[in-house]
Short mmCIF file of C-alpha atoms and ligand atoms in Angstrom, two decimals:
data_model
loop_
_atom_site.label_atom_id
_atom_site.label_comp_id
_atom_site.label_asym_id
_atom_site.label_seq_id
_atom_site.Cartn_x
_atom_site.Cartn_y
_atom_site.Cartn_z
CA MET N 1 37.55 93.78 68.52
CA ILE N 2 34.13 92.22 66.26
CA GLN N 3 34.06 89.16 65.25
CA GLY N 4 31.88 89.19 62.69
CA LYS N 5 29.08 87.30 61.31
CA ASN N 6 26.20 86.77 58.80
CA PHE N 7 22.78 87.67 60.65
CA ILE N 8 20.25 84.98 59.00
CA GLY N 9 16.66 83.27 59.92
CA GLY N 10 17.42 85.69 63.38
CA GLU N 11 20.94 84.15 64.82
CA PHE N 12 24.46 85.13 63.77
CA VAL N 13 26.00 82.39 61.81
CA ASN N 14 29.52 81.18 61.18
CA THR N 15 30.20 80.82 58.34
CA LYS N 16 33.65 79.07 56.19
CA GLY N 17 35.78 80.87 53.51
CA GLU N 18 37.55 84.01 53.44
CA THR N 19 37.56 87.03 55.62
CA PHE N 20 37.83 90.41 55.45
CA GLU N 21 39.33 92.79 57.61
CA LYS N 22 37.84 96.39 58.63
CA ARG N 23 40.29 99.02 60.20
CA ASN N 24 40.11 102.50 61.22
CA PRO N 25 40.69 105.05 58.70
CA ALA N 26 41.97 107.64 61.46
CA SER N 27 44.56 105.38 62.39
CA THR N 28 45.10 101.79 60.68
CA ASP N 29 47.06 100.63 63.39
CA GLU N 30 43.63 99.59 64.93
CA LEU N 31 41.72 96.36 63.66
CA LEU N 32 38.28 96.89 64.61
CA GLY N 33 37.13 93.07 63.42
CA VAL N 34 36.87 90.56 60.73
CA PHE N 35 33.93 89.84 58.46
CA PRO N 36 33.19 87.13 56.44
CA LEU N 37 33.26 87.18 52.29
CA SER N 38 30.02 85.69 51.51
CA GLU N 39 29.35 83.88 48.89
CA GLN N 40 26.57 82.37 46.90
CA ARG N 41 24.91 79.54 49.74
CA ASP N 42 24.89 82.23 52.04
CA ILE N 43 22.94 84.91 49.80
CA GLU N 44 20.33 81.61 49.01
CA ARG N 45 19.94 80.89 52.46
CA ALA N 46 19.21 84.47 53.06
CA VAL N 47 16.81 85.18 50.64
CA GLU N 48 15.14 81.57 51.28
CA ALA N 49 14.55 82.86 55.52
CA ALA N 50 12.89 86.02 54.18
CA GLY N 51 10.59 84.24 51.75
CA SER N 52 9.72 81.84 55.05
CA ALA N 53 8.98 85.25 57.31
CA TYR N 54 7.14 86.85 55.21
CA PRO N 55 3.77 85.38 55.12
CA GLN N 56 3.57 85.48 58.84
CA TRP N 57 5.07 89.13 59.37
CA ARG N 58 3.03 90.22 56.53
CA ALA N 59 0.19 88.69 57.98
CA LEU N 60 0.58 91.04 61.74
CA SER N 61 -1.62 94.29 62.29
CA ARG N 62 0.69 96.83 60.61
CA VAL N 63 0.04 98.21 63.81
CA ARG N 64 1.40 95.64 65.58
CA ARG N 65 4.43 95.55 62.92
CA GLY N 66 5.30 98.98 63.57
CA GLU N 67 5.54 98.60 67.84
CA TYR N 68 8.84 95.75 66.95
CA ILE N 69 10.30 98.96 65.29
CA ASP N 70 9.24 100.90 68.47
CA HIS N 71 11.08 98.58 70.40
CA LEU N 72 13.77 99.41 68.10
CA VAL N 73 13.49 102.43 68.68
CA GLN N 74 14.19 102.58 72.77
CA VAL N 75 17.14 99.64 71.94
CA LEU N 76 19.26 102.03 69.62
CA LYS N 77 18.38 105.16 72.16
CA ARG N 78 19.98 102.61 74.87
CA GLU N 79 23.02 102.18 72.72
CA LYS N 80 23.40 105.49 71.04
CA GLU N 81 26.24 106.42 72.39
CA SER N 82 28.17 103.65 72.00
CA LEU N 83 26.55 103.41 68.01
CA SER N 84 27.82 107.19 67.66
CA THR N 85 31.48 106.60 68.71
CA LEU N 86 31.61 102.93 66.96
CA LEU N 87 30.35 104.77 63.71
CA SER N 88 33.05 107.35 64.50
CA ARG N 89 35.39 104.87 64.61
CA GLU N 90 34.36 102.99 61.37
CA GLN N 91 33.56 105.47 58.90
CA GLY N 92 35.80 108.68 60.03
CA LYS N 93 32.88 110.95 60.82
CA SER N 94 33.35 113.44 63.63
CA ILE N 95 31.43 111.82 66.74
CA THR N 96 29.21 115.06 66.41
CA GLU N 97 28.21 114.10 63.11
CA ALA N 98 28.11 110.41 64.14
CA ARG N 99 25.39 111.05 66.98
CA ALA N 100 23.75 113.31 64.50
CA GLU N 101 23.41 110.08 62.25
CA VAL N 102 22.46 107.59 64.73
CA THR N 103 19.51 110.24 65.67
CA GLU N 104 18.71 110.32 62.23
CA GLY N 105 18.27 106.38 62.00
CA ILE N 106 16.38 106.66 64.95
CA HIS N 107 13.98 109.58 63.71
CA MET N 108 13.37 107.25 60.49
CA LEU N 109 12.05 104.47 62.96
CA GLN N 110 10.09 107.14 65.11
CA TYR N 111 8.62 108.31 61.49
CA VAL N 112 7.88 104.67 60.59
CA PHE N 113 6.34 103.74 64.41
CA GLY N 114 4.14 106.94 64.33
CA THR N 115 2.41 106.17 60.65
CA SER N 116 1.97 102.65 61.40
CA ARG N 117 -1.85 103.95 63.82
CA MET N 118 -2.00 105.93 60.26
CA PRO N 119 -4.11 104.91 57.29
CA PHE N 120 -2.40 103.11 54.57
CA GLY N 121 -4.99 103.67 51.53
CA ASP N 122 -7.48 105.90 50.64
CA VAL N 123 -11.19 105.77 49.96
CA VAL N 124 -12.21 106.65 46.41
CA SER N 125 -15.47 107.92 45.16
CA SER N 126 -17.37 106.01 42.53
CA GLU N 127 -19.48 107.25 39.28
CA ILE N 128 -22.10 104.63 41.27
CA ALA N 129 -23.45 105.52 44.81
CA GLU N 130 -23.57 102.22 46.08
CA LYS N 131 -19.79 101.48 44.89
CA ASP N 132 -17.17 101.96 47.57
CA SER N 133 -14.18 102.04 46.86
CA PHE N 134 -10.33 101.59 48.03
CA MET N 135 -7.14 102.29 47.65
CA ARG N 136 -5.09 99.80 49.78
CA ARG N 137 -1.94 98.73 50.31
CA LYS N 138 -0.10 95.13 49.90
CA PRO N 139 3.75 94.54 50.96
CA LYS N 140 5.39 93.19 47.88
CA GLY N 141 7.64 90.09 49.26
CA VAL N 142 11.16 89.93 49.80
CA ILE N 143 13.04 93.16 49.56
CA GLY N 144 17.27 93.84 48.90
CA VAL N 145 18.50 96.61 50.51
CA ILE N 146 22.23 97.23 49.17
CA THR N 147 23.75 100.81 51.39
CA PRO N 148 27.36 102.60 51.18
CA TRP N 149 29.48 103.71 53.74
CA ASN N 150 29.31 107.07 54.22
CA PHE N 151 26.20 106.71 56.16
CA PRO N 152 25.86 102.71 57.62
CA PHE N 153 23.18 103.62 60.05
CA ALA N 154 21.01 106.46 58.80
CA ILE N 155 20.84 104.65 55.38
CA PRO N 156 20.49 101.18 56.04
CA LEU N 157 17.13 102.23 59.07
CA TRP N 158 15.86 104.33 56.17
CA LEU N 159 15.34 101.78 53.88
CA ILE N 160 14.77 98.98 56.23
CA GLY N 161 12.62 101.03 58.55
CA PRO N 162 9.57 101.95 55.85
CA SER N 163 10.46 98.25 54.43
CA LEU N 164 9.40 95.94 57.29
CA LEU N 165 6.69 98.23 58.59
CA GLU N 166 4.72 97.73 55.15
CA GLY N 167 5.42 94.27 55.78
CA ASN N 168 7.80 92.87 53.43
CA THR N 169 10.94 91.11 54.64
CA VAL N 170 14.25 92.51 54.33
CA VAL N 171 17.51 90.85 52.78
CA PHE N 172 20.41 93.47 53.82
CA LYS N 173 23.84 93.70 52.21
CA PRO N 174 25.63 96.71 54.15
CA SER N 175 29.00 98.07 52.41
CA ARG N 176 32.50 96.32 53.12
CA GLU N 177 33.79 99.72 54.36
CA THR N 178 31.04 99.55 57.52
CA PRO N 179 29.94 96.08 58.66
CA CYS N 180 31.19 97.03 62.15
CA VAL N 181 28.15 99.02 62.73
CA ALA N 182 25.59 97.12 60.56
CA GLN N 183 26.40 94.13 62.71
CA LYS N 184 25.37 96.03 66.15
CA LEU N 185 22.00 96.67 64.26
CA MET N 186 21.76 93.50 64.12
CA GLU N 187 22.95 92.57 67.40
CA ALA N 188 19.74 95.31 67.98
CA VAL N 189 16.96 93.41 65.84
CA GLN N 190 17.95 90.50 67.91
CA GLU N 191 17.23 91.48 70.81
CA VAL N 192 14.18 92.89 69.89
CA GLY N 193 13.04 90.13 68.70
CA ILE N 194 11.79 90.39 65.38
CA PRO N 195 10.29 87.48 64.33
CA LEU N 196 13.24 85.65 62.97
CA GLY N 197 14.03 85.42 59.13
CA VAL N 198 12.26 89.45 58.72
CA ILE N 199 15.62 90.81 58.71
CA ASN N 200 18.60 88.95 57.07
CA MET N 201 22.46 91.10 56.55
CA LEU N 202 25.01 89.44 54.74
CA HIS N 203 28.75 91.18 54.78
CA GLY N 204 30.87 90.82 51.41
CA SER N 205 32.01 92.63 48.65
CA GLY N 206 29.65 94.30 46.10
CA GLU N 207 30.45 91.52 43.20
CA LYS N 208 30.01 88.87 45.11
CA VAL N 209 27.21 89.90 47.60
CA GLY N 210 25.68 92.77 45.59
CA MET N 211 25.18 91.27 42.61
CA PRO N 212 23.80 88.15 43.01
CA ILE N 213 21.00 89.93 45.80
CA VAL N 214 20.34 91.96 42.30
CA ARG N 215 19.94 89.24 40.40
CA HIS N 216 17.91 87.30 42.90
CA PRO N 217 14.43 86.23 40.86
CA LYS N 218 13.15 85.68 44.64
CA VAL N 219 14.23 89.47 45.45
CA VAL N 220 10.92 91.64 44.18
CA VAL N 221 12.45 95.18 45.47
CA LEU N 222 15.68 96.26 44.97
CA LEU N 223 17.02 99.57 47.47
CA PHE N 224 20.27 100.58 46.29
CA THR N 225 22.40 103.71 47.49
CA GLY N 226 25.50 104.01 46.17
CA SER N 227 27.52 105.52 43.20
CA ALA N 228 25.65 106.45 39.54
CA GLU N 229 27.56 103.79 38.01
CA VAL N 230 27.02 100.65 40.29
CA GLY N 231 23.43 101.88 40.30
CA GLN N 232 23.13 102.22 36.88
CA GLN N 233 23.97 97.97 36.46
CA ILE N 234 21.80 97.35 38.69
CA ARG N 235 18.91 99.07 37.19
CA LYS N 236 19.75 96.67 33.95
CA VAL N 237 19.83 93.88 35.53
CA SER N 238 16.28 94.94 37.06
CA ALA N 239 15.10 95.23 34.15
CA GLU N 240 15.27 92.00 33.25
CA LEU N 241 13.47 90.57 35.87
CA PRO N 242 9.56 90.77 34.84
CA ASP N 243 8.14 92.00 38.57
CA ARG N 244 11.17 93.74 39.48
CA MET N 245 11.06 97.39 41.53
CA CYS N 246 14.23 98.96 41.75
CA ALA N 247 14.77 102.18 43.28
CA CYS N 248 18.25 103.43 43.64
CA GLU N 249 19.66 106.79 45.01
CA MET N 250 22.81 108.05 44.02
CA GLY N 251 25.79 110.59 43.76
CA GLY N 252 25.41 114.32 43.51
CA LYS N 253 27.67 117.40 41.90
CA ASN N 254 25.67 119.42 44.10
CA ALA N 255 25.82 123.06 44.02
CA ILE N 256 25.65 126.77 46.58
CA ILE N 257 24.24 130.03 44.62
CA VAL N 258 25.66 132.75 45.95
CA LEU N 259 23.72 135.59 44.46
CA ASP N 260 24.70 139.69 44.54
CA ASP N 261 22.38 140.17 47.07
CA ALA N 262 23.69 137.33 49.02
CA ASP N 263 24.53 137.39 53.31
CA VAL N 264 28.18 136.59 52.64
CA GLU N 265 28.81 135.51 56.19
CA LEU N 266 25.61 133.15 55.59
CA ALA N 267 27.07 132.24 52.39
CA VAL N 268 30.24 131.34 53.87
CA ASN N 269 29.02 129.39 56.46
CA ALA N 270 26.58 126.91 54.58
CA SER N 271 29.37 126.85 52.07
CA VAL N 272 31.59 125.29 54.29
CA ILE N 273 29.77 123.14 56.06
CA SER N 274 28.49 121.50 52.86
CA ALA N 275 31.60 121.47 51.66
CA PHE N 276 33.55 119.75 54.37
CA LYS N 277 31.82 117.96 56.71
CA THR N 278 32.18 114.01 56.92
CA SER N 279 35.25 115.49 55.18
CA GLY N 280 32.88 116.28 51.76
CA GLN N 281 32.16 112.50 51.36
CA ARG N 282 28.47 113.17 51.66
CA CYS N 283 26.25 112.97 48.00
CA THR N 284 24.36 116.05 49.47
CA ALA N 285 27.80 117.60 49.31
CA ALA N 286 28.41 121.08 47.74
CA SER N 287 31.34 121.19 45.25
CA ARG N 288 30.78 123.81 42.89
CA LEU N 289 29.88 127.20 44.70
CA ILE N 290 28.80 129.39 41.59
CA VAL N 291 28.94 132.87 42.62
CA HIS N 292 27.75 135.93 41.38
CA THR N 293 30.58 138.07 40.51
CA ARG N 294 29.44 141.05 42.08
CA VAL N 295 30.02 139.35 45.47
CA LEU N 296 32.76 137.54 44.72
CA LYS N 297 36.07 139.13 45.70
CA GLU N 298 34.40 139.48 49.99
CA PHE N 299 33.31 135.71 49.45
CA GLN N 300 36.00 134.10 48.21
CA LYS N 301 38.27 135.48 50.63
CA ARG N 302 36.18 134.88 53.25
CA PHE N 303 35.95 131.55 52.39
CA VAL N 304 39.59 130.09 51.89
CA GLU N 305 40.25 132.25 55.27
CA THR N 306 37.65 129.95 56.99
CA THR N 307 38.31 127.04 55.07
CA LYS N 308 41.96 127.67 56.60
CA ARG N 309 40.66 127.31 59.93
CA ILE N 310 38.63 124.41 60.04
CA ARG N 311 40.03 121.78 62.56
CA ILE N 312 41.06 118.27 60.61
CA GLY N 313 42.10 115.24 62.96
CA ASP N 314 40.71 112.78 65.03
CA PRO N 315 36.97 112.18 65.19
CA LEU N 316 36.19 111.15 68.04
CA ASP N 317 37.71 114.71 69.44
CA PRO N 318 34.41 116.85 69.23
CA ASP N 319 36.01 120.14 68.46
CA ASN N 320 37.54 118.72 64.83
CA PHE N 321 35.18 119.97 62.01
CA THR N 322 36.25 116.76 59.88
CA GLY N 323 38.12 113.97 59.84
CA PRO N 324 39.80 111.59 57.45
CA VAL N 325 38.58 110.40 54.21
CA ILE N 326 37.49 106.18 53.83
CA ASN N 327 39.96 104.68 52.49
CA GLU N 328 43.64 104.53 50.79
CA THR N 329 41.58 104.04 47.42
CA GLN N 330 39.42 106.90 47.74
CA MET N 331 42.41 109.46 49.17
CA ASN N 332 44.21 108.28 46.14
CA LYS N 333 41.15 109.22 43.84
CA ILE N 334 40.60 112.62 45.18
CA LEU N 335 43.71 113.17 45.05
CA GLN N 336 44.09 112.61 41.08
CA TYR N 337 41.01 115.16 40.54
CA ASN N 338 42.94 117.56 42.43
CA GLU N 339 45.61 116.95 39.82
CA LEU N 340 43.26 116.87 37.26
CA ALA N 341 41.93 120.46 37.85
CA LYS N 342 45.60 121.41 37.59
CA LYS N 343 46.18 120.12 34.38
CA GLU N 344 42.70 121.72 33.61
CA GLY N 345 44.15 125.18 34.08
CA VAL N 346 42.25 126.03 37.19
CA GLU N 347 43.63 128.39 39.52
CA VAL N 348 44.09 126.93 43.06
CA LEU N 349 43.25 128.86 46.33
CA LEU N 350 43.86 126.37 48.76
CA GLY N 351 46.31 123.18 47.50
CA GLY N 352 44.88 120.15 49.80
CA GLY N 353 47.53 117.02 49.50
CA ARG N 354 48.08 115.04 52.84
CA LEU N 355 48.35 116.26 55.90
CA LYS N 356 51.31 114.97 57.48
CA GLY N 357 52.26 114.94 61.13
CA PRO N 358 52.18 112.05 64.16
CA GLN N 359 48.38 112.68 64.44
CA TYR N 360 47.48 111.79 60.98
CA ASP N 361 50.29 110.01 59.33
CA LYS N 362 48.48 106.26 60.48
CA GLY N 363 45.33 108.17 58.72
CA TYR N 364 44.09 109.09 55.36
CA PHE N 365 43.34 113.05 56.51
CA LEU N 366 43.21 115.47 53.64
CA SER N 367 43.28 119.28 53.13
CA PRO N 368 41.02 121.05 51.06
CA PHE N 369 41.85 121.55 48.01
CA VAL N 370 39.99 124.67 46.79
CA TYR N 371 39.93 126.39 43.35
CA ARG N 372 37.91 129.05 41.47
CA THR N 373 37.57 128.28 37.60
CA LYS N 374 35.40 129.69 34.88
CA PRO N 375 32.49 127.95 33.61
CA ASN N 376 33.75 125.02 31.56
CA PRO N 377 30.81 122.64 29.99
CA LYS N 378 34.37 120.88 28.79
CA SER N 379 35.56 120.37 32.66
CA VAL N 380 35.91 116.71 33.79
CA VAL N 381 36.22 118.39 37.68
CA LEU N 382 33.19 120.50 37.24
CA LYS N 383 31.15 117.76 36.22
CA GLU N 384 31.60 113.88 37.97
CA GLU N 385 31.52 113.57 41.60
CA VAL N 386 34.68 113.60 43.46
CA PHE N 387 33.26 112.71 47.15
CA GLY N 388 36.12 114.46 49.04
CA PRO N 389 37.39 117.94 50.32
CA HIS N 390 37.45 119.22 46.55
CA VAL N 391 35.71 122.32 45.67
CA ALA N 392 35.34 124.99 42.56
CA ILE N 393 34.29 128.21 42.92
CA ILE N 394 32.78 128.94 39.49
CA PRO N 395 31.77 133.22 39.14
CA VAL N 396 28.67 134.07 37.20
CA LYS N 397 27.47 137.51 35.85
CA ASP N 398 24.17 136.64 36.41
CA LEU N 399 21.18 134.60 38.03
CA GLU N 400 20.87 133.16 34.31
CA GLU N 401 24.18 131.91 34.03
CA ALA N 402 23.47 130.74 37.41
CA ILE N 403 20.96 128.42 36.57
CA ALA N 404 22.72 127.57 33.06
CA VAL N 405 26.10 126.23 34.49
CA HIS N 406 23.89 124.66 37.98
CA ASN N 407 22.44 122.45 35.18
CA ASP N 408 25.21 121.80 33.72
CA THR N 409 25.95 118.03 34.57
CA ASP N 410 24.57 114.75 34.68
CA TYR N 411 23.71 114.51 38.28
CA GLY N 412 20.69 116.62 39.92
CA LEU N 413 20.56 115.92 43.64
CA VAL N 414 20.68 119.26 45.72
CA VAL N 415 21.07 122.72 45.27
CA SER N 416 20.87 125.36 47.26
CA VAL N 417 20.46 129.55 46.90
CA ILE N 418 21.42 132.39 49.18
CA THR N 419 19.85 135.13 48.62
CA GLU N 420 17.41 138.01 50.19
CA ASP N 421 15.50 138.04 46.76
CA TYR N 422 12.08 135.88 47.19
CA ARG N 423 11.64 136.33 43.40
CA LYS N 424 15.02 135.01 42.56
CA ALA N 425 14.84 132.06 44.65
CA ARG N 426 11.82 130.90 42.57
CA GLU N 427 13.46 130.99 39.39
CA ILE N 428 16.64 129.10 41.51
CA ARG N 429 13.48 126.68 42.45
CA GLU N 430 11.63 126.09 39.24
CA ARG N 431 14.43 126.43 37.11
CA CYS N 432 16.80 124.26 38.56
CA GLU N 433 17.51 120.42 38.31
CA TYR N 434 17.62 118.88 42.18
CA GLY N 435 15.70 116.66 44.14
CA LEU N 436 16.24 118.31 47.00
CA GLY N 437 15.97 122.67 47.23
CA TYR N 438 17.36 125.04 50.11
CA MET N 439 17.11 128.79 50.24
CA ASN N 440 20.00 130.32 53.19
CA LEU N 441 20.70 127.07 53.98
CA PRO N 442 23.96 124.07 53.50
CA THR N 443 23.17 121.51 51.25
CA ILE N 444 23.57 118.82 53.86
CA GLY N 445 21.06 118.29 56.67
CA ALA N 446 18.15 116.66 55.32
CA GLU N 447 15.50 115.29 57.50
CA VAL N 448 12.88 111.79 57.35
CA HIS N 449 9.50 113.29 56.58
CA LEU N 450 10.43 114.32 53.52
CA PRO N 451 11.07 113.44 50.13
CA PHE N 452 14.73 112.38 49.57
CA GLY N 453 15.68 111.38 45.85
CA GLY N 454 17.57 113.02 42.54
CA ALA N 455 16.35 114.14 39.09
CA LYS N 456 19.10 112.98 36.22
CA LYS N 457 21.80 110.45 37.30
CA SER N 458 21.16 111.21 40.49
CA GLY N 459 18.07 109.12 41.18
CA THR N 460 15.23 106.72 39.55
CA GLY N 461 12.63 109.31 40.41
CA LEU N 462 11.46 107.14 43.12
CA PRO N 463 12.85 109.29 46.14
CA SER N 464 13.37 107.50 49.32
CA ALA N 465 12.87 108.81 53.15
CA SER N 466 8.68 110.01 53.82
CA THR N 467 8.00 108.63 50.30
CA LEU N 468 9.66 105.06 50.28
CA ILE N 469 6.09 103.64 50.97
CA ASP N 470 5.46 104.06 47.33
CA VAL N 471 8.05 101.81 45.90
CA VAL N 472 7.82 98.99 48.95
CA THR N 473 3.75 98.55 48.08
CA HIS N 474 1.64 97.54 45.87
CA ARG N 475 -1.53 99.99 45.76
CA THR N 476 -4.72 97.95 44.78
CA ALA N 477 -7.65 99.03 44.03
CA TRP N 478 -10.47 96.94 46.11
CA THR N 479 -14.56 98.25 45.23
CA VAL N 480 -17.86 97.07 47.12
CA ASN N 481 -21.00 97.05 45.50
CA HIS N 482 -23.59 97.78 48.04
CA ALA N 483 -26.72 97.40 45.55
CA ARG N 484 -28.92 94.07 44.60
CA GLU N 485 -28.39 94.71 40.81
CA ILE N 486 -24.66 95.27 39.20
CA LYS N 487 -24.59 99.05 38.30
CA MET N 488 -21.68 99.78 35.78
CA ALA N 489 -19.39 103.09 35.60
CA GLN N 490 -19.27 104.56 32.23
CA GLY N 491 -23.18 104.10 31.48
CA MET N 492 -22.31 100.87 30.55
CA GLY N 493 -26.00 98.78 29.69
CA VAL N 494 -25.84 95.30 31.00
CA LYS N 495 -29.17 94.08 30.25
CA LEU N 496 -28.79 90.14 29.56
P1 NAD W 504 29.38 102.22 45.63
O1 NAD W 504 28.11 102.46 44.87
O2 NAD W 504 30.61 101.53 45.79
O3 NAD W 504 28.81 101.08 46.73
C1 NAD W 504 27.49 101.02 47.20
C2 NAD W 504 27.18 99.78 47.54
O4 NAD W 504 26.97 98.74 46.31
C3 NAD W 504 27.91 98.91 48.57
O5 NAD W 504 27.29 97.65 49.62
C4 NAD W 504 28.74 97.72 47.58
O6 NAD W 504 29.39 96.75 48.14
C5 NAD W 504 27.96 97.65 46.83
N1 NAD W 504 28.19 97.52 45.18
C6 NAD W 504 28.94 97.84 44.61
N2 NAD W 504 29.48 97.15 43.53
C7 NAD W 504 28.27 96.45 43.18
C8 NAD W 504 27.67 95.39 42.84
N3 NAD W 504 28.64 95.67 41.06
N4 NAD W 504 26.22 95.26 42.47
C9 NAD W 504 26.02 94.92 43.63
N5 NAD W 504 26.37 96.09 44.37
C10 NAD W 504 27.66 96.65 44.73
O7 NAD W 504 29.18 103.21 46.56
P2 NAD W 504 29.57 103.69 47.37
O8 NAD W 504 31.23 103.81 47.59
O9 NAD W 504 29.40 102.72 48.92
O10 NAD W 504 29.14 104.91 48.64
C11 NAD W 504 29.45 106.12 47.78
C12 NAD W 504 28.42 106.65 46.52
O11 NAD W 504 27.18 106.67 47.27
C13 NAD W 504 28.68 108.48 46.32
O12 NAD W 504 28.72 108.29 44.89
C14 NAD W 504 27.19 109.12 47.03
O13 NAD W 504 27.20 110.08 46.41
C15 NAD W 504 26.64 107.64 46.89
N6 NAD W 504 25.47 108.06 48.19
C16 NAD W 504 24.25 108.58 47.98
C17 NAD W 504 23.09 108.86 48.12
C18 NAD W 504 21.56 109.09 48.02
O14 NAD W 504 20.70 108.98 48.86
N7 NAD W 504 21.51 109.47 46.73
C19 NAD W 504 23.13 108.85 49.78
C20 NAD W 504 24.65 107.88 50.54
C21 NAD W 504 25.36 108.05 49.17
#
């Protein structure tokens, strides 16, 4: 059992006041830890610690900062199996997915370390031969990092890694649903000896910890990943602050488009993986399968058959495809969306619902809910993110209708098209609204060296992963004159 503490100024600190429990969603008998519900004074201390650490941290060479990150990689690699097991017990995703998530977090740090000896600016031409101009990136200061529960290891590292390399310091608030992995991450930070105060972590709720970090005027950049509703609140508050940069990664209503020439087996496999891995609780999960009527019958039959076969159960059993959903509230929300779909008149193909039996009764295990429905611009279940094992098959008559149905949602995170026809794939690539696109692949499985971020309600147009550098640094111009006299651009005269 973990005795959770905040990590401020390089130390785990005892906090007086209220606490919260974290239990295993696969077996709620198992108490994983007790954690502090931080308060305003803890937030002040953490922001203060990050602010004090900033001048020395940014003064280090970028290569030296990269070496700290490399050291962190070594420690996390050593702890990979224990971290994966803890992640699986805390979040409920299958152990194989948990291992992949830990690998992904490590990949981000490796990528960041790899760039530490790469240029962090450009040499830029000038009209004047004797002028040398440069674009140089500078750090911004204290960065607030607020993360969700579905990727409690990878997402924090996606955001913290580039922030640190570029010379910023961090105040990190993990989700209240996944405090254990965050705690272990801070233990690794402490072991590595990253200078005190460079990373600080506060446990607690969104309202009492997240929002005060967002409102804090000394937090110059806010990196948020989570729901569109909270992201929108964060953007509004940030807009009131004069020097606040804010990048939000939010939800999705992602689709797989299965065209008339698709390899149906590949389409079915990609769809099952996209819809039900992590029990559908990925921002990149596909909840809409837009299928050409020519292949509909075969696709539907095989999709339903394959879905019936997936093994749901103890996430620590590597043979299980997926585990429980995160908590009771989320479970009830998903069940309500299933009911709403029925009210909207969909044709139910697999009825979903809570799984019963000795291996399920102590956890939040749901069976997949699969339905077929015509395109319907008024449907709520076709537009809102459900974030669970809930998926629609939507028949379409041609490519045009597929694109129109795809874009008929406020979200725009991921699309995948299953086709052998590169011309049709190009139409999807050009005309669908998304941030991550795939051909003949699932919608899940992003890699860290690509940009990651959605369009429309899914993002702020500032993708993270490899492209986060644009958010956590300020591009500055630096121009040097090598002539003895002043020569101006644009032909401006300087006769005095
Ligand atoms: P959430 O928005 O409820 O919470 C995310 C984080 O914000 C948590 O740490 C939470 O405590 C905090 N928070 C909540 N209310 C807040 C407030 N008022 N002010 C400041 N902080 C607040 O999201 P969640 O339920 O943890 O995660 C699921 C959501 O995250 C889904 O919508 C999913 O699509 C999205 N997500 C997006 C991405 C992406 O990269 N696009 C990745 C993973 C998850």
